[in-house]
XYZ file of C-alpha atoms in Angstrom:
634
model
C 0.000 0.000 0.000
C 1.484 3.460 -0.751
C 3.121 5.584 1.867
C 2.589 9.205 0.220
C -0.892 10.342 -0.981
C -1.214 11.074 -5.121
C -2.797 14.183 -6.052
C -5.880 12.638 -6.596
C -6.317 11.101 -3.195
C -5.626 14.692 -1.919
C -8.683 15.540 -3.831
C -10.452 12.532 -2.773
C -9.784 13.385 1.043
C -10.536 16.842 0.813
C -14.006 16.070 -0.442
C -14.190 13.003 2.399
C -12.563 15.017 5.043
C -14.783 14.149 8.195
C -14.432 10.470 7.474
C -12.432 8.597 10.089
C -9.303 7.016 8.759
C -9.031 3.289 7.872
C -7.596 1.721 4.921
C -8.168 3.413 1.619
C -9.486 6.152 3.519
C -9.316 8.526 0.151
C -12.397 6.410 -1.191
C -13.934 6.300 2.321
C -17.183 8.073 1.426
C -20.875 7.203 3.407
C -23.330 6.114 0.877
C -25.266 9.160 -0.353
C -29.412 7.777 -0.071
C -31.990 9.205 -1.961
C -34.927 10.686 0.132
C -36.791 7.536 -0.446
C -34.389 5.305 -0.018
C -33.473 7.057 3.624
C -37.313 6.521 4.785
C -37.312 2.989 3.676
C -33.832 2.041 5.031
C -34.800 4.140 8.742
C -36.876 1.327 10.051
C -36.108 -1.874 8.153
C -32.750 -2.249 10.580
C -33.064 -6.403 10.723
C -33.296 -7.855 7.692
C -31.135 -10.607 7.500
C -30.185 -13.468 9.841
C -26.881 -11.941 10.673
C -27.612 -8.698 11.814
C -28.458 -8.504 15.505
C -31.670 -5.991 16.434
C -35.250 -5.247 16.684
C -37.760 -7.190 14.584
C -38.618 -4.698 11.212
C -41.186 -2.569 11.451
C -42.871 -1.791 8.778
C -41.419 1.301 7.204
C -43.440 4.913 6.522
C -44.449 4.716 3.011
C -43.385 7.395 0.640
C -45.448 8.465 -1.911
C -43.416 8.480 -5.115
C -44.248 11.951 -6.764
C -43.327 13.039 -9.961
C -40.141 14.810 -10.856
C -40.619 18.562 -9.934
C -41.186 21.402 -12.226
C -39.102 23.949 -12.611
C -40.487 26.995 -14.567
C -37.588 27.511 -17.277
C -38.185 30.157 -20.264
C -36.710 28.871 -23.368
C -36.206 31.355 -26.088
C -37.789 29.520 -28.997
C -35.317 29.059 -31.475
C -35.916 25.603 -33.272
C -34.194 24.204 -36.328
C -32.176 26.999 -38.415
C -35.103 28.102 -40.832
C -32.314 29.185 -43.664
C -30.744 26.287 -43.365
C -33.353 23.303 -43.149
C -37.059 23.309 -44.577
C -39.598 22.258 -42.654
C -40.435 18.328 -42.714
C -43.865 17.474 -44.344
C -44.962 14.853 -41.785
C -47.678 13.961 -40.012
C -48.479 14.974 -36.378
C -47.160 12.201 -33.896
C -50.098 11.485 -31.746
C -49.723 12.153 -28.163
C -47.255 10.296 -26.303
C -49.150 7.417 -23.454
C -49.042 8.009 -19.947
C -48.441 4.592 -18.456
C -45.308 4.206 -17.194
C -45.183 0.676 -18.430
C -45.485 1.383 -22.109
C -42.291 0.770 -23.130
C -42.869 2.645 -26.862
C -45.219 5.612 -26.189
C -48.168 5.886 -28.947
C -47.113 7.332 -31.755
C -43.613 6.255 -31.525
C -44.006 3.405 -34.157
C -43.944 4.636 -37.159
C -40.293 5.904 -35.781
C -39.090 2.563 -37.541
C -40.546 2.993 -40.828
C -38.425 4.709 -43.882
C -38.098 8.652 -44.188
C -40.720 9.904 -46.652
C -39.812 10.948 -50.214
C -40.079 14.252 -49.636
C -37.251 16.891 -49.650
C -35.172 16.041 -46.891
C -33.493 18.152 -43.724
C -30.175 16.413 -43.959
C -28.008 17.408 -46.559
C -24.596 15.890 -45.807
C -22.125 17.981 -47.906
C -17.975 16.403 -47.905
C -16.686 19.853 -49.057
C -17.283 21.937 -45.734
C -14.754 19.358 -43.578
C -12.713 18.335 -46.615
C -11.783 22.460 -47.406
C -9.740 22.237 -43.816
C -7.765 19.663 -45.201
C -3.914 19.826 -46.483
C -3.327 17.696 -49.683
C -0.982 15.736 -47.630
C -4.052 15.255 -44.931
C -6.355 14.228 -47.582
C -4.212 11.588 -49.186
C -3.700 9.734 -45.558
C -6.951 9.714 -45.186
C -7.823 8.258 -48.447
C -4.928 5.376 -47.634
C -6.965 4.938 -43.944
C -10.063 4.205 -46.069
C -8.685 2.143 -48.037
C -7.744 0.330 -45.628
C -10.436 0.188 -43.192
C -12.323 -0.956 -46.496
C -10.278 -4.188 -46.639
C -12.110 -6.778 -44.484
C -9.190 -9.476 -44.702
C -6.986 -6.603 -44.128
C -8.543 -4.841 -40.534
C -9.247 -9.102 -39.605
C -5.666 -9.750 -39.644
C -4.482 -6.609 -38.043
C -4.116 -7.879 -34.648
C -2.043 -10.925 -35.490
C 0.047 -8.620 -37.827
C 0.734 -5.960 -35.173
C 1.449 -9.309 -32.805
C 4.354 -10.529 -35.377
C 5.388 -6.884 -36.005
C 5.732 -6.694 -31.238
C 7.759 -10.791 -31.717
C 9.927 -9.536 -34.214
C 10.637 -6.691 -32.301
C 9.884 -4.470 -35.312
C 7.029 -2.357 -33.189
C 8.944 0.545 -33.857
C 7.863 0.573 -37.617
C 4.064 -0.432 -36.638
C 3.737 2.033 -34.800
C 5.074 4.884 -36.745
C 2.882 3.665 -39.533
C -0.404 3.571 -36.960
C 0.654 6.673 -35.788
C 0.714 8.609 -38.960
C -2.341 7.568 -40.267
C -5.157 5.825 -38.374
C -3.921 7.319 -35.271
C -3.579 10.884 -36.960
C -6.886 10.969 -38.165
C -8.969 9.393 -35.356
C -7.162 10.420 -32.248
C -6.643 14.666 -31.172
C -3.143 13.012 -30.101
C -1.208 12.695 -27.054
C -0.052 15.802 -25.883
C -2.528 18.623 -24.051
C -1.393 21.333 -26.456
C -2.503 19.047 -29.872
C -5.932 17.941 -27.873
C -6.759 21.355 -27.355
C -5.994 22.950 -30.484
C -7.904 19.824 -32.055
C -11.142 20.839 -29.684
C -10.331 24.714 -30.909
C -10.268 23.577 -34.766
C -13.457 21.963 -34.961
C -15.714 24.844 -32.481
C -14.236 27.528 -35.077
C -16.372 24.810 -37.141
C -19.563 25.303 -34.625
C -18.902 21.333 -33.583
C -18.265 20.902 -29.928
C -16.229 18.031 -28.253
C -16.774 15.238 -25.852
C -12.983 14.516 -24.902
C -11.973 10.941 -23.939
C -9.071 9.356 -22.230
C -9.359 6.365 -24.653
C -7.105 3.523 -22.702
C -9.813 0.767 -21.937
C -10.067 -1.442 -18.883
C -10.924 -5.240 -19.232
C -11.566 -8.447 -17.503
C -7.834 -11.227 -17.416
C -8.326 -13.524 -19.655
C -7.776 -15.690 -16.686
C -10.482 -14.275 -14.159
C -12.150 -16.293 -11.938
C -15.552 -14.776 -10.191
C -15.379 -15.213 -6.888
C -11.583 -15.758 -6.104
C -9.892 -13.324 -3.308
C -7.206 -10.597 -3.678
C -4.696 -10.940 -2.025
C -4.062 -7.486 -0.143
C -0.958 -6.445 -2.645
C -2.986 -6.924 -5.578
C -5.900 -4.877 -4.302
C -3.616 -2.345 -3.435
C -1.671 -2.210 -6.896
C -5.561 -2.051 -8.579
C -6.255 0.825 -6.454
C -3.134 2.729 -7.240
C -4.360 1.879 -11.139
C -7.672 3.235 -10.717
C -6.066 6.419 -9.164
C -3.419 6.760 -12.220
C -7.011 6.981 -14.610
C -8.450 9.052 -12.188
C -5.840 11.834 -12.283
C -6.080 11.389 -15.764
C -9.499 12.119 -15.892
C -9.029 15.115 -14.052
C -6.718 16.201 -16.342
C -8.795 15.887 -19.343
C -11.712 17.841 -17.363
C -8.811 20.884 -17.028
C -8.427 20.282 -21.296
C -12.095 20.265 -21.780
C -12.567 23.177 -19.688
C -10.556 25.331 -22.249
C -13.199 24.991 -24.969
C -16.682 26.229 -24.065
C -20.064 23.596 -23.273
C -17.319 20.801 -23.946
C -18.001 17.056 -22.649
C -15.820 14.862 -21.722
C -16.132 10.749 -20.891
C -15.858 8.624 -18.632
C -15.233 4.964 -18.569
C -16.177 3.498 -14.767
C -14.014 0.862 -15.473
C -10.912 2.465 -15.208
C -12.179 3.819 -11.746
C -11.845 -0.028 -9.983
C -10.782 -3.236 -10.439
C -12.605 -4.761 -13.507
C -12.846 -8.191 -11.473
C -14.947 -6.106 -8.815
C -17.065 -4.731 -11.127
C -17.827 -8.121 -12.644
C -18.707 -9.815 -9.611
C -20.808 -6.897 -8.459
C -22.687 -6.798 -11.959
C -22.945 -10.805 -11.805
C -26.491 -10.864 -9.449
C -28.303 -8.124 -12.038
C -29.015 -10.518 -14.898
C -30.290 -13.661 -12.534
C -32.712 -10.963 -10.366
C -34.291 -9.684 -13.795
C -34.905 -13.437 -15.219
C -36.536 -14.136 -11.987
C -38.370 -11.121 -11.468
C -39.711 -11.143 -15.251
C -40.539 -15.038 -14.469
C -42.050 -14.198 -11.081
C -44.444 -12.035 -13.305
C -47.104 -14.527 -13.993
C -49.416 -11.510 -15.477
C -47.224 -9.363 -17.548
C -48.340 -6.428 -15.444
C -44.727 -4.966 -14.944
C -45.068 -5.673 -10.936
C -45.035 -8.878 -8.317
C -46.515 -9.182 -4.774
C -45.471 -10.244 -1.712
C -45.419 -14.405 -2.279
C -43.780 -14.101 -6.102
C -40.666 -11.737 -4.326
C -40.487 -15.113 -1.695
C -40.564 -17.319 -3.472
C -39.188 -16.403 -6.464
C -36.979 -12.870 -7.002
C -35.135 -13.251 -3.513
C -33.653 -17.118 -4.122
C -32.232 -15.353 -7.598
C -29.973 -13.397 -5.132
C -26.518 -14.474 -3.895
C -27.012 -13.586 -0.254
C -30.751 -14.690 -0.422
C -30.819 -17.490 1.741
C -29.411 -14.917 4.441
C -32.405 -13.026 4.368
C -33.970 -13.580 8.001
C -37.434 -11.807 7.743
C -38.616 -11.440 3.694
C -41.147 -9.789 4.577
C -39.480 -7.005 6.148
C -37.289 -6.809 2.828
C -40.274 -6.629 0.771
C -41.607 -3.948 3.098
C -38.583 -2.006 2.693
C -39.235 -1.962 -1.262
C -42.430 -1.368 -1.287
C -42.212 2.351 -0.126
C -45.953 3.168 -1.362
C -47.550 0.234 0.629
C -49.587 -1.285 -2.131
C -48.703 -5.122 -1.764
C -46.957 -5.240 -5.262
C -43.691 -3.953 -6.515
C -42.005 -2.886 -9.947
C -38.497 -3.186 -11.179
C -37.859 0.736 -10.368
C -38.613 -0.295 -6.571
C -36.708 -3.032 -6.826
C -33.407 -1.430 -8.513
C -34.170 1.982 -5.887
C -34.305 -0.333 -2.624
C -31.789 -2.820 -3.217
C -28.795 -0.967 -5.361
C -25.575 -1.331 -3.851
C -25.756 2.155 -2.355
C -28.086 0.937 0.460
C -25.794 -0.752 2.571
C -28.579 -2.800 3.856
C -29.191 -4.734 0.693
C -25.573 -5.350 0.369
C -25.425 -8.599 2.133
C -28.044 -9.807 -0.614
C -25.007 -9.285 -3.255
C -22.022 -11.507 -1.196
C -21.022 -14.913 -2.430
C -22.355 -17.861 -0.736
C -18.698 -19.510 -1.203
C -19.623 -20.682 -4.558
C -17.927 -18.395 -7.881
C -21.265 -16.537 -7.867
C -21.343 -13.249 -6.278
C -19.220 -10.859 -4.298
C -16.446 -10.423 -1.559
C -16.408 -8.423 1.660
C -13.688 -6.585 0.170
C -15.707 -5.385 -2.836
C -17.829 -3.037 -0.911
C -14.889 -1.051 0.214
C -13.575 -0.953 -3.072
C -17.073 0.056 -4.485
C -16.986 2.674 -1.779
C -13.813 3.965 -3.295
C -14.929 3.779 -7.092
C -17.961 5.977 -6.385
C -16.095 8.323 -4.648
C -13.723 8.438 -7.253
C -16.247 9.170 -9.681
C -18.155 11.619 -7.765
C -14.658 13.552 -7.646
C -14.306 13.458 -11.597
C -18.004 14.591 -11.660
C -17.311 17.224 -9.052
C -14.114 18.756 -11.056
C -16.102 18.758 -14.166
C -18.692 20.689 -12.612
C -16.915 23.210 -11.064
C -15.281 23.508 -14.251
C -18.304 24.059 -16.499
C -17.719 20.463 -17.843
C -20.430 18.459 -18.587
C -19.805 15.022 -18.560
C -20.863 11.019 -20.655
C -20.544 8.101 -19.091
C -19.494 5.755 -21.693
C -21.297 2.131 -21.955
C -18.816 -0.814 -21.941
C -19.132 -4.548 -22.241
C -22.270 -6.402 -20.951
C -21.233 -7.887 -18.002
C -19.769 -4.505 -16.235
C -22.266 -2.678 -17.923
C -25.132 -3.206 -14.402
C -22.369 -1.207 -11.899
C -22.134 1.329 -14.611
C -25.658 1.885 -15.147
C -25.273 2.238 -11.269
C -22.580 4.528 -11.017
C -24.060 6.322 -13.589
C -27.345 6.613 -12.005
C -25.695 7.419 -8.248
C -23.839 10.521 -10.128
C -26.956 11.642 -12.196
C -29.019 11.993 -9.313
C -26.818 13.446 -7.204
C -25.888 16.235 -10.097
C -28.724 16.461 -12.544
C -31.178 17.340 -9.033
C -32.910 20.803 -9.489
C -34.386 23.134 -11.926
C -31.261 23.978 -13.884
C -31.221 24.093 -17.471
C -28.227 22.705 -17.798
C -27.594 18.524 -17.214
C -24.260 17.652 -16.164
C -23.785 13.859 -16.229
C -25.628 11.320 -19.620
C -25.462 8.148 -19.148
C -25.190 5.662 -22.341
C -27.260 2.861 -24.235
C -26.249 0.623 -26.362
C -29.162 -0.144 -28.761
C -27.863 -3.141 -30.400
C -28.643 -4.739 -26.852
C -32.299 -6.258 -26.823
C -32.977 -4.874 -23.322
C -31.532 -1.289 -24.083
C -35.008 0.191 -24.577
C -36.232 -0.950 -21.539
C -33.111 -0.238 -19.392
C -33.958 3.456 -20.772
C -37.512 3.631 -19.683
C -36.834 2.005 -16.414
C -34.010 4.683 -15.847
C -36.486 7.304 -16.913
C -38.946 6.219 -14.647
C -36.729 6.100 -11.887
C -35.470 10.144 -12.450
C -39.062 11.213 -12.148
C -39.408 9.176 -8.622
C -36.085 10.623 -7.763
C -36.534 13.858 -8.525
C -33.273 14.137 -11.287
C -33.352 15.036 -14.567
C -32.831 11.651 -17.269
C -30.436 12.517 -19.688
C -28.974 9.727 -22.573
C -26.894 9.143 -25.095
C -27.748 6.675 -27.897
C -25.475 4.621 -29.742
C -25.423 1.235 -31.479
C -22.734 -0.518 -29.724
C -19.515 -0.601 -30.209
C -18.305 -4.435 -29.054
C -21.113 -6.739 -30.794
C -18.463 -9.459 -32.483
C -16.933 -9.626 -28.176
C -19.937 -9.773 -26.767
C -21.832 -12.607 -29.395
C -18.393 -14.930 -29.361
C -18.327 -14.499 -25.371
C -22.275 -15.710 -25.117
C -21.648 -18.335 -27.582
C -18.475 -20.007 -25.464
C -19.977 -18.899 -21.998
C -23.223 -20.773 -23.187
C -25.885 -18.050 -22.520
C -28.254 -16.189 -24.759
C -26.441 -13.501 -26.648
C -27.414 -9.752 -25.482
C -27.226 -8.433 -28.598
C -30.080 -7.824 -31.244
C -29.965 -10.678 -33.765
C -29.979 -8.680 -37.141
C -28.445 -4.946 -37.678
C -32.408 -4.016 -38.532
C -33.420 -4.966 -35.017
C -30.988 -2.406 -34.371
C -32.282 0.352 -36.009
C -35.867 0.015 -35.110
C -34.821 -0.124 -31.767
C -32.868 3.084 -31.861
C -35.292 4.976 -33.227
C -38.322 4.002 -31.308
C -35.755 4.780 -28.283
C -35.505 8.514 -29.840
C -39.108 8.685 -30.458
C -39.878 7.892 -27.061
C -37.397 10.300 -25.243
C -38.464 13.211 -27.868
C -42.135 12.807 -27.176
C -41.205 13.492 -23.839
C -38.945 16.035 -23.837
C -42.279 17.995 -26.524
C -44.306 17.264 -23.348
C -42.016 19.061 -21.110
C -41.205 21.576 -22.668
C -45.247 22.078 -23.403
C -46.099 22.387 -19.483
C -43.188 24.817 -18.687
C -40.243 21.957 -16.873
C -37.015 21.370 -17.626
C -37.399 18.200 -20.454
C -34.988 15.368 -20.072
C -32.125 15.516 -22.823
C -31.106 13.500 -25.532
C -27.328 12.885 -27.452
C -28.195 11.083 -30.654
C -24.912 9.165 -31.567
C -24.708 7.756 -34.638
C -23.264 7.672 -38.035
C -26.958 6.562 -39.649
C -28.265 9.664 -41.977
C -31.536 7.689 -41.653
C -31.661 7.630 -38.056
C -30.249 11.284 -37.769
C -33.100 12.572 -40.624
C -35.571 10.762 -38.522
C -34.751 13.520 -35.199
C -34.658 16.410 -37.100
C -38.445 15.873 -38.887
C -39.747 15.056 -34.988
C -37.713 17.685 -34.147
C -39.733 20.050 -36.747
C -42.915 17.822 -36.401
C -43.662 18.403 -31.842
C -41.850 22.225 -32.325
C -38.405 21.077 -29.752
C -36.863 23.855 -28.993
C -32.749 23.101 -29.096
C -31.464 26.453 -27.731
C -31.207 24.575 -24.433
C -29.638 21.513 -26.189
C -31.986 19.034 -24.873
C -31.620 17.283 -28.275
C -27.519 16.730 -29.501
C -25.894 14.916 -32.327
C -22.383 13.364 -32.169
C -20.407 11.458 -34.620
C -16.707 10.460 -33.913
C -13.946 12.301 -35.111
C -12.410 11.389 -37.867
C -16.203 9.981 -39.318
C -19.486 11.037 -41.136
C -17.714 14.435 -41.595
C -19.987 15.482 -44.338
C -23.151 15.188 -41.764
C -21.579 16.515 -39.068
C -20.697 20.110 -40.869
C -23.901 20.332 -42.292
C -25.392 20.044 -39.193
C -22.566 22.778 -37.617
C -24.118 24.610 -40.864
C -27.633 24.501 -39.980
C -26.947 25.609 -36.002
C -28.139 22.235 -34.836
C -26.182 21.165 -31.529
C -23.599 18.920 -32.826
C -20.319 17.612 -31.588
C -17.519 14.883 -32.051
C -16.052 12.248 -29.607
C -12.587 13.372 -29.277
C -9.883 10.530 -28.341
C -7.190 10.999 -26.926
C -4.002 9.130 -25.352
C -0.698 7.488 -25.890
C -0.353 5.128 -29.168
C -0.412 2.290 -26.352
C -3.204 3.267 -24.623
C -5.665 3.547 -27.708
C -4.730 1.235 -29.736
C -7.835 -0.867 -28.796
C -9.868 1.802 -29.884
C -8.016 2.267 -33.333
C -8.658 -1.461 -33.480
C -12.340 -0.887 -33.111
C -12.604 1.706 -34.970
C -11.214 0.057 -38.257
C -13.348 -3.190 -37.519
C -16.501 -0.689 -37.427
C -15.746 1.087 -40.206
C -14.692 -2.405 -42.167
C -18.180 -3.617 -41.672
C -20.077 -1.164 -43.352
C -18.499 -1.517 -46.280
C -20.956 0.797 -48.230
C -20.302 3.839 -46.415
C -16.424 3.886 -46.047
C -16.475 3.423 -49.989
C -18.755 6.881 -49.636
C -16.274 8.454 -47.659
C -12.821 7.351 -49.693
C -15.311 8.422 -52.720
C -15.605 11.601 -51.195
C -11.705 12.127 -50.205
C -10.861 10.847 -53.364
C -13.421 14.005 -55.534
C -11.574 16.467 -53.241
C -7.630 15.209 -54.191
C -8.817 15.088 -58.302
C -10.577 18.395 -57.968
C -7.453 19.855 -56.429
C -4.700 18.630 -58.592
C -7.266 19.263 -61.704
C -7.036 22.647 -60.702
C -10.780 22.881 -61.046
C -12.733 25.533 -59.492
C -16.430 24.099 -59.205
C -16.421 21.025 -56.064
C -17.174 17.457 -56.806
C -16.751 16.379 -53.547
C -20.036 17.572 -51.993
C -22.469 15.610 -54.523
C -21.337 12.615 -53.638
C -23.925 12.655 -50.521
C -23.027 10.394 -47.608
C -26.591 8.705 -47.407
C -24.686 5.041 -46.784
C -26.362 3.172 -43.485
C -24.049 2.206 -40.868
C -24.054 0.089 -37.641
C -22.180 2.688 -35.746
């Protein structure tokens, strides 16, 4: 364990400073309840068979209102009139009120293709292309290329393997580095990250900045197996190295106004801790959905018995269930949702914790893992803290199924401790992956809970970025793969997830409160036209940027410009990082890009009608009629 405390546990301590010392005492920070949470947890003291104390009492039941209103004048502002025509579409009909409806009325037709009509997005090559030196454009056409070679991008991991054995890494590298690297990364160093962020708002395209060195499982983790105190220690230290570096890139963001910047909660722990933690979530939602005899969204008292408690590691330790169920159900009606379920027993009520510990099989977690959850949520809430003070605002980036339930945690922990209150202005997003088949209704769920909470819901949308992983990991592991079986179960699910979160934010901004806010990520013209027209279609006013788009540097160029053009809020996911540390990502990124064969051919068509009209002398531009109307999976 180290001696002398790192800058970041300096932060860490002043934020924890009236917490007694003990080891780790930089992460030491009490679990922060929410107001219902606190009444059900104040009576419900005896719960499981190895807590001493007075039998449960029944708990005060809070009602669960809705989130509150905050009267916020919006200047109505809209989509840029001289730049995009108004969509001829149909009034969407009013959005449902149950909670339960998973796609609100209306949001259907979301899935269907954009009419023939003259269209809002017009993607145009030459406005990004015009920045570009010859030299620039002729490495990109090479990167391309290349990405457009699927034997090519399949092989480059073994390749850059043999290149490492035959200790030739120095010439992979400087070849990665001056082209894939150069064109998807800002770069290393905080003086070419900035200037990078400064380039493209002179362009009216903001940033979301991101430390891009990724965090994974060993390849020879075990679930359940103990640290030894060393190796605990040496993760911590780890987690505090990304940490600092987090704060750090919140000081680079800072320097470019209403900048983002990411986070990955896996860097902030020990991936082994958040995979044991995350291991109960799937089990408890089988076995409440099977518990659900009726389909009504909710179980009673004997279905939670007999049924969602056993799913739990710790379950058997539970001394009076009926006390636990009592503690859930805060409103008293005999029956319980999933939102009570996922508000009552989260890891930040210590009193559900024992449900989560191993029962000395390789299911569940340690002892140990609550201290270092303790210090991964304060970590985070110290990032989140910096960024705020900082005018930072801040995505939590999704990562690979079986972390992703701690995420969604963290994520939720730091959204409704920051995005409380009638401001305008929503600090922390949290991410979905819609090529899952239960992103939609992780969404609602989340949205559900922010209006019982009182925070404001605020998401970003993407595809996925890890489907190949996470299929080949189902298919060895022998469980049912998480992700959507075709790429058009994809898209339908996307959209209908925009549909439903615009309908919304129309009603919100209709009765006068702040709206929830969306970040529409994705390199789909389709998908992107589809926002605009709704956008148009329930009158959403963007001044407030409750409704972003974001495409990834170095990508979908053409769209992202015109949409800079047309004063829609629009911005680009900005890596960063040493050549080491993102080379994952580069990985990734050429696999992506390899896949959708149709729509890197648009862009090296693109590059390609810039370099000929150049060296042709020519004065009239080619390179914005080749549209970039290609579907990808991005």
């Amino acid at each position: 364990m180290p001696t002398s405390a790192s800058p970041v546990v300096a932060a860490f301590t002043r934020l924890n400073a009236t917490q007694p010392l003990r080891p780790f005492v930089a992460y030491a920070q009490p679990t922060r309840l929410s107001f219902i949470q606190a009444r059900r947890a104040a009576s419900s003291a005896a719960l499981y068979s190895r807590l001493a104390g007075p039998s449960p009492a029944h708990p005060p039941r809070a009602v669960s209102g809705a989130q509150g209103k905050a009267a916020v004048s919006l200047a109505a502002r809209g989509l840029s009139a001289s730049a995009l025509t108004r969509a001829a579409a149909a009034p969407r009909e009013a959005p449902a009120a149950a909670k339960d409806s998973v796609v609100p009325a209306g949001a259907a037709d979301a899935t269907s293709s954009v009419g023939s009509g003259e269209r809002l997005l017009q993607p145009d090559a030459s406005l990004a292309l015009d920045q570009q030196s010859m030299g620039k454009l002729l490495t990109v056409w090479m990167v391309y290329q290349a990405c457009g070679s699927t034997k090519l991008v399949q092989m480059a991991p073994k390749i850059l393997k043999l290149f490492e054995k035959l200790r030739l890494s120095w010439l992979s590298n400087a070849v990665v580095r001056r082209t894939f690297f150069a064109w998807f990364c800002a770069g290393e160093k905080e003086r070419e990250i900035v200037h990078t962020m400064r380039r493209l708002k002179e362009s009216g395209i903001g940033s979301i900045l991101d430390f891009s060195a990724e965090a994974d499982l060993p390849e020879d983790a075990t679930a359940a197996s103990d640290l030894a105190e060393a190796a605990r220690a040496h993760a911590n230290v780890k987690a505090d190295a990304f940490a600092k570096e987090y704060f750090h890139g919140m000081h680079m963001a800072s320097q470019v106004p209403h900048a983002f910047a990411a986070l990955k909660v896996t860097g902030l722990a020990d991936p082994e801790v958040l995979y044991r933690l995350s291991m109960p979530h799937q089990p408890l939602r089988d076995a409440f959905l099977a518990a659900d005899h009726d389909n009504d969204g909710r179980v009673d008292y004997t279905q939670f018995k007999d049924a969602v408690l056993p799913a739990m590691p710790g379950g058997a330790r539970v001394a009076s269930p009926s006390g636990m169920f009592s503690m859930i159900d805060a409103n008293g009606d005999g029956q319980v949702d999933w939102v009570d379920i996922q508000m009552a027993l989260g890891m930040d009520n210590p009193l559900a914790r024992p449900l989560y510990l191993s029962d000395g099989g390789a299911y569940g977690a340690l002892e140990s893992d609550f201290e270092d959850y303790e210090r991964m949520v304060a970590r985070a809430r110290a990032v989140v803290q910096q960024a705020a003070e900082k005018g930072v605002r801040v995505m939590i980036d999704a990562e690979h199924t079986y972390f992703q339930p701690m995420i969604d945690h963290v994520a939720l922990v730091m959204q409704r401790e920051f995005n409380a209150g009638a401001s305008s202005q929503t600090l922390v997003y949290n991410t979905y992956q819609m090529y899952r088949t239960d992103a939609l209704q992780r969404m609602t769920d989340d949205y559900e809970r922010g209006v019982r909470e009182g925070w404001r819901f605020a998401a970003k949308m993407v595809r996925g970025a890890y489907m190949e992983l996470e299929r080949e990991r189902a298919a060895s592991l022998g469980y049912a793969s998480p992700i959507n079986p075709t790429l058009e179960a994809t898209h339908a699910l996307y959209d209908r997830g925009a549909a439903q979160l615009l309908d919304r934010i129309a009603a919100a901004q209709r009765e006068g409160a702040v709206p929830p806010a969306l970040f529409v990520a994705t390199h789909n013209n389709e998908s992107i036209e589809r926002v605009l027209q709704q956008l148009q279609t329930l009158q959403i006013d963007t001044s407030a940027e409750p409704v972003m788009f974001g495409q990834l540097l170095g990508m979908q160029d053409a769209t992202s410009y015109a949409l800079a053009k047309a004063n829609i809020p629009i911005y680009k996911y900005v890596p960063y990082g040493t050549l080491d540390e993102v080379m994952p990502y580069l990985i990734r990124r050429a696999q992506e890009n390899s896949a959708v064969a149709g729509a890197i051919r648009m862009e090296a068509a693109q590059v390609m009608a810039e370099i000929r009209r150049r060296m042709l002398g020519g004065r009239t531009r080619q390179a914005h009629s080749v549209a970039s109307s290609a579907t990808s999976s991005l």
